[in-house]
Amino acid sequence: MKYFLNQSCGFWRDQEGLTVVEYVVGAGFLVIVVSAVFSTSASTLIAEIGTFFSS
């Protein structure tokens, strides 16, 4: 029984570690998506800001 409890506790600790890694990977993907969106629409955004401040 003690072996089973030790294995269960070890599995629980591993799962929490994976959760942190999943959050980091998710945040990395979010940064990639946001930077891709801004890089593709950067010229439009710059033109609109220039129009706004020049008028």
Coordinates of C-alpha atoms in Angstrom, one line a residue:
M1 CA 0.0 0.0 0.0
K2 CA 2.8 2.4 0.8
Y3 CA 4.4 1.7 -2.6
F4 CA 1.1 2.6 -4.3
L5 CA 0.8 5.9 -2.3
N6 CA 4.4 6.8 -3.2
Q7 CA 3.7 6.2 -6.8
S8 CA 0.5 8.1 -6.7
C9 CA 2.2 11.1 -5.1
G10 CA 5.0 11.0 -7.7
F11 CA 2.4 11.0 -10.5
W12 CA 0.6 13.9 -8.9
R13 CA 3.8 16.0 -8.7
D14 CA 4.6 15.1 -12.4
Q15 CA 1.2 16.3 -13.5
E16 CA 1.6 19.7 -11.9
G17 CA 4.9 20.1 -13.6
L18 CA 3.3 19.3 -16.9
T19 CA 0.7 21.9 -16.2
V20 CA 3.3 24.6 -15.8
V21 CA 5.0 23.5 -19.0
E22 CA 1.6 23.6 -20.8
Y23 CA 1.1 27.2 -19.7
V24 CA 4.5 28.2 -20.9
V25 CA 4.0 26.6 -24.3
G26 CA 0.5 28.2 -24.5
A27 CA 2.0 31.6 -23.7
G28 CA 4.7 31.1 -26.3
F29 CA 2.1 30.3 -29.0
L30 CA 0.1 33.4 -27.9
V31 CA 3.2 35.6 -28.3
I32 CA 3.8 34.1 -31.8
V33 CA 0.3 34.7 -32.9
V34 CA 0.1 38.2 -31.6
S35 CA 3.5 39.1 -33.2
A36 CA 2.4 37.6 -36.5
V37 CA -0.8 39.6 -36.5
F38 CA 1.0 42.8 -35.7
S39 CA 3.8 42.2 -38.2
T40 CA 1.3 41.5 -41.1
S41 CA -0.8 44.6 -40.3
A42 CA 2.0 46.9 -39.2
S43 CA 2.0 48.9 -42.4
T44 CA -1.7 49.5 -42.2
L45 CA -1.5 50.4 -38.6
I46 CA 1.4 52.9 -39.1
A47 CA -0.5 54.5 -42.0
E48 CA -3.6 54.9 -39.9
I49 CA -1.7 56.4 -37.0
G50 CA 0.1 58.8 -39.4
T51 CA -3.3 59.9 -40.9
F52 CA -4.7 60.4 -37.4
F53 CA -1.8 62.6 -36.2
S54 CA -1.4 64.6 -39.5
S55 CA -5.0 65.8 -39.5

